Coordinates of C-alpha atoms in Angstrom, one line a residue:
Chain A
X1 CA 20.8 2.6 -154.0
X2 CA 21.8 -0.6 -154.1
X3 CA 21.6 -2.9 -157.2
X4 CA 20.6 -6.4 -157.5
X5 CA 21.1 -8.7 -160.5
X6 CA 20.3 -12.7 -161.1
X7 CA 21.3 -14.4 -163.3
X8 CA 20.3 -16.3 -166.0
X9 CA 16.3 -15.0 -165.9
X10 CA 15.4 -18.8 -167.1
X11 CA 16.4 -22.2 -166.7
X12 CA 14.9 -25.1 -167.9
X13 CA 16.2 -28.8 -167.2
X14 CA 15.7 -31.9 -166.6
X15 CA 15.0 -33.7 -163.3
X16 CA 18.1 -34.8 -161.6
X17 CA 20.1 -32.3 -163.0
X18 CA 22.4 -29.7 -160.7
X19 CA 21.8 -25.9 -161.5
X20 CA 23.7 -22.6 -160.0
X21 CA 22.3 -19.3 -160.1
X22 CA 23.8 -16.6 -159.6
X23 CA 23.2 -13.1 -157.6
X24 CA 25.9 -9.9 -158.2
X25 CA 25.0 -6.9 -156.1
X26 CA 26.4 -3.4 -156.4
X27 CA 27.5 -2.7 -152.5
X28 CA 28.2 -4.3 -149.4
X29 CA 25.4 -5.9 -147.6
X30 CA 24.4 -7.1 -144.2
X31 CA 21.3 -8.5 -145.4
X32 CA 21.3 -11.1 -147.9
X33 CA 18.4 -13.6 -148.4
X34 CA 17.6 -16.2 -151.0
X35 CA 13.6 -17.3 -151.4
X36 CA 11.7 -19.4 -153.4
X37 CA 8.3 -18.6 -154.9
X38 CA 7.1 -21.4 -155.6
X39 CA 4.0 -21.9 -158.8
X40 CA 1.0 -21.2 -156.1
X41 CA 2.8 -17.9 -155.3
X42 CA 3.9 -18.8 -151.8
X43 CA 7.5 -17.1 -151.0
X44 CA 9.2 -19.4 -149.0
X45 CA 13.0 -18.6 -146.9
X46 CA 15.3 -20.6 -148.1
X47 CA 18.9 -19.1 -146.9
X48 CA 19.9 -15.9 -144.6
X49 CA 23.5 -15.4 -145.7
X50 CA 25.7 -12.1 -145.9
X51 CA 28.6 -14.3 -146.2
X52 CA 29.4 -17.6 -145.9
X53 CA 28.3 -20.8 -147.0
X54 CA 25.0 -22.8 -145.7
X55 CA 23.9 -25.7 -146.7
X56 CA 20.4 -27.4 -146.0
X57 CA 19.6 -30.8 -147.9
X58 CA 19.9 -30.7 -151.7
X59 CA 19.9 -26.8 -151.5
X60 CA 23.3 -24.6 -150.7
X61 CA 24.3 -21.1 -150.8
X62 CA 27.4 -19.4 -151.1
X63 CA 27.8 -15.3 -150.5
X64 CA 31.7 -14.1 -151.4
X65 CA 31.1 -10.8 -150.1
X66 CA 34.2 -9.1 -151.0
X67 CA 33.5 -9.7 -154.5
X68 CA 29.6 -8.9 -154.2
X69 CA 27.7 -11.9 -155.3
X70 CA 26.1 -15.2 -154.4
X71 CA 25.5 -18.2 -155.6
X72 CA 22.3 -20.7 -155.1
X73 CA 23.4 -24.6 -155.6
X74 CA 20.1 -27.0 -155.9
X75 CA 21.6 -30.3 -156.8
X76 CA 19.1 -33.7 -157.7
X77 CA 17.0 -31.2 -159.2
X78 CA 13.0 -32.6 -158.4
X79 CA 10.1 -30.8 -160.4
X80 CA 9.0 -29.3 -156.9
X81 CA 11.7 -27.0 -158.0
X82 CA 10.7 -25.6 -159.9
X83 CA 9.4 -21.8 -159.5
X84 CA 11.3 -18.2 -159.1
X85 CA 14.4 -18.0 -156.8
X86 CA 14.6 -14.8 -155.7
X87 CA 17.6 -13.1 -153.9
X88 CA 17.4 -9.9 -151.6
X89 CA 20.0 -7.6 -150.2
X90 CA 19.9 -4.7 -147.8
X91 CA 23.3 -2.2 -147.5
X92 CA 24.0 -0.6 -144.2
X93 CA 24.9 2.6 -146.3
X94 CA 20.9 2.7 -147.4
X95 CA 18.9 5.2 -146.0
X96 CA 16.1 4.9 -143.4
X97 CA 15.2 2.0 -142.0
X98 CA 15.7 -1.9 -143.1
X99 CA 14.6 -2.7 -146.3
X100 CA 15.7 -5.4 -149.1
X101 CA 16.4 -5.0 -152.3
X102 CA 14.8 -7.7 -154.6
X103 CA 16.3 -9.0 -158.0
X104 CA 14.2 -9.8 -160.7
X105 CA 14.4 -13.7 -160.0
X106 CA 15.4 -17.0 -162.1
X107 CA 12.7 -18.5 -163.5
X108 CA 13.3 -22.6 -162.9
X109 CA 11.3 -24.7 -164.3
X110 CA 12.4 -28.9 -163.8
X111 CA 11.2 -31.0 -166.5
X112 CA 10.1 -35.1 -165.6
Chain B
X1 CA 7.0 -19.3 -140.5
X2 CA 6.9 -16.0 -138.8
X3 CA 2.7 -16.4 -138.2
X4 CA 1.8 -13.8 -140.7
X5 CA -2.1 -14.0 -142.4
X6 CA -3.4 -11.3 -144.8
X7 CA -7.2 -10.8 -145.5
X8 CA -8.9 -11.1 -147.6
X9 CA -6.7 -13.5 -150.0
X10 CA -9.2 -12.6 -152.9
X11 CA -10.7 -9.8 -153.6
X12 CA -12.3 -8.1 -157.0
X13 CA -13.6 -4.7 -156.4
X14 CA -14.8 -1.9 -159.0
X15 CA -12.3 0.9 -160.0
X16 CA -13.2 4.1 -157.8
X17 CA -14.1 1.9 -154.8
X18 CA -12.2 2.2 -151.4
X19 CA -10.4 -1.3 -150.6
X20 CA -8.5 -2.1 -147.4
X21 CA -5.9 -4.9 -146.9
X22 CA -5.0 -6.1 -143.8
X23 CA -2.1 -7.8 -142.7
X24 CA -1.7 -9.4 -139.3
X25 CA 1.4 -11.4 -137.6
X26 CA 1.8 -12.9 -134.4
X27 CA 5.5 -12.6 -134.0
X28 CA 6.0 -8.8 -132.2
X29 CA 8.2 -8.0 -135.1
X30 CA 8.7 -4.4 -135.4
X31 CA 9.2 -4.1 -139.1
X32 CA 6.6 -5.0 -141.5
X33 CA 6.4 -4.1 -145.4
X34 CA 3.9 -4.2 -147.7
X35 CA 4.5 -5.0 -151.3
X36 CA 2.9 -5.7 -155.0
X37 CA 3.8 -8.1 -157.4
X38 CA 3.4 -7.5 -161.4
X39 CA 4.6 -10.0 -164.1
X40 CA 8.3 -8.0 -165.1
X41 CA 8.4 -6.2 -162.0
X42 CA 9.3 -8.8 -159.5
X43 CA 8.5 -7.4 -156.0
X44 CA 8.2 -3.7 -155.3
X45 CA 7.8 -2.1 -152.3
X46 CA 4.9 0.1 -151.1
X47 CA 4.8 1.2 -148.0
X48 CA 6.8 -0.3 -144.6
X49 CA 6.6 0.3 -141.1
X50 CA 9.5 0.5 -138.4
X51 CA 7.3 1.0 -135.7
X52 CA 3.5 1.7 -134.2
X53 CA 2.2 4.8 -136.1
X54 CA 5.9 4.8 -137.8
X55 CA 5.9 4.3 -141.3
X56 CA 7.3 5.8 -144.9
X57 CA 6.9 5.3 -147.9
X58 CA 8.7 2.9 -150.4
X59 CA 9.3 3.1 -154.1
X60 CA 5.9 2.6 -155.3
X61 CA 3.9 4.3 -152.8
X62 CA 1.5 6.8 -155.1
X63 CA -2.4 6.2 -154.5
X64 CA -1.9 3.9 -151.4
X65 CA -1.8 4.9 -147.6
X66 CA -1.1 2.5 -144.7
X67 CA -1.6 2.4 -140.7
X68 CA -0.1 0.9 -138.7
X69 CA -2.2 0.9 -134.8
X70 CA -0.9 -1.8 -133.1
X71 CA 2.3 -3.9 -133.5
X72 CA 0.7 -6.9 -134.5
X73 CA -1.5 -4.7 -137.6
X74 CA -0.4 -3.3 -140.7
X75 CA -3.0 -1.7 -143.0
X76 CA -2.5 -1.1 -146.9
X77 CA -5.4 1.3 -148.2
X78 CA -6.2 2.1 -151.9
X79 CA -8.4 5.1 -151.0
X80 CA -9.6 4.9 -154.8
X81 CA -9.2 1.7 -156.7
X82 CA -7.6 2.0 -160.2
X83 CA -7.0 -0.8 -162.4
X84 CA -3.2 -0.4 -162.6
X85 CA -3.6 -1.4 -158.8
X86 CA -4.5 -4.8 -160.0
X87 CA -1.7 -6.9 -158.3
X88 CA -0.6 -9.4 -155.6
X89 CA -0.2 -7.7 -152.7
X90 CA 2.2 -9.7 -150.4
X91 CA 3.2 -8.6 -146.7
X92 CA 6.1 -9.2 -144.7
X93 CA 7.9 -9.0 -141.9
X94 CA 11.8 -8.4 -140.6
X95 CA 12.7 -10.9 -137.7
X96 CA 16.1 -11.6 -138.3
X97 CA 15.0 -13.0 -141.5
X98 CA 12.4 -11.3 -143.8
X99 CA 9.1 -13.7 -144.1
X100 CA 6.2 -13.0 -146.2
X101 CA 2.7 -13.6 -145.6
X102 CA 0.6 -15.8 -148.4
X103 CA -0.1 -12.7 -150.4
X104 CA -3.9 -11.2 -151.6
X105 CA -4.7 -11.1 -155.0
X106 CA -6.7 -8.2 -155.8
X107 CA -8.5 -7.5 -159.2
X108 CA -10.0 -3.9 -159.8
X109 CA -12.6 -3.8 -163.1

């Protein structure tokens, strides 16, 4: 099936900093998702995007699908940041119904 | 939002014990998913469900069953609680985006 890795597993920095992070997956996709979990556990939507580029407030996404990967832009970095980002894929060559395929997730955590 | 709740949120039970989660959305979604979440496992799924009384089984799908009777209800069953089933158990839902209920954390001594 299809493969999903983020990169880098941690990031630490400091409040008003920019940070990218990074999602390379093995196949082509019609479902690609980026969520945020944030430290109470809640997983939140933050982007639907098999391609493209969306942009909502400090937050951005990027998905180059020909070259399998995506990239999550959160820029004026504020500690409510901080938490897991987590991307998820789905590949119309899976089998059986709809179903995404999680990466391990970036660990954020935004310093004061 | 995509009106999903999950009861109970909290729940420690003894290992052996039945334990029934219950996961209910208000959005007439036809897809609905449970999974668990372990530190260094990120999210795995369980069970999902493409339909009433449709379902199949996901990658982590050993010792848990699931029902689904009505659109609205999907059930995730540990018909005998073992402690590796100690988790957070978070459903979801697939709109045209995938949302995820507020999760239950369940504890089994």
């Amino acid at each position: 099936g299809i493969q999903v890795e983020q990169s880098p597993p941690d990031l630490i920095l400091q409040e008003g900093a920019n940070s990218t992070l990074r999602c390379n997956f093995s196949d082509s996709v019609n479902n690609l998702q980026w969520f945020h979990q944030n430290p109470w556990g809640q997983l939140i939507n933050l982007f639907y995007i098999p391609s493209g580029t969306k942009q909502n407030g400090r937050l951005s996404a990027t998905t180059v699908a020909t070259e399998r990967y995506s990239l999550l832009y959160i820029s004026s970095s504020q500690t409510t940041d901080s938490g897991v980002y987590f991307c998820a894929v789905d590949s119309p060559r899976s089998q059986g119904a709809q179903k995404l395929v999680f990466g391990q997730g970036t660990r954020l955590t935004i310093n004061p | 939002d995509a009106g999903i709740t999950q009861s109970p949120r909290h729940k420690v039970t003894e290992t052996g014990t039945p334990v029934t989660l219950r996961c209910h959305q208000t959005e007439n979604h036809r897809y609905m998913y449970w999974y668990r979440q372990d530190p260094g496992h990120g999210l795995r799924l369980i069970h999902y469900s493409y339909g009433v009384k449709d379902t199949d089984k996901g990658e982590v799908s050993d010792g848990y069953s699931v029902s689904r009777s009505k659109t609205e209800d999907f059930l995730l069953t540990l018909e005998s609680a073992t402690s590796s089933q100690t988790s957070v158990y978070f459903c979801a839902t697939l709109g045209y985006e995938q949302y995820f209920g507020p999760g239950t954390r369940l504890t089994v001594t």
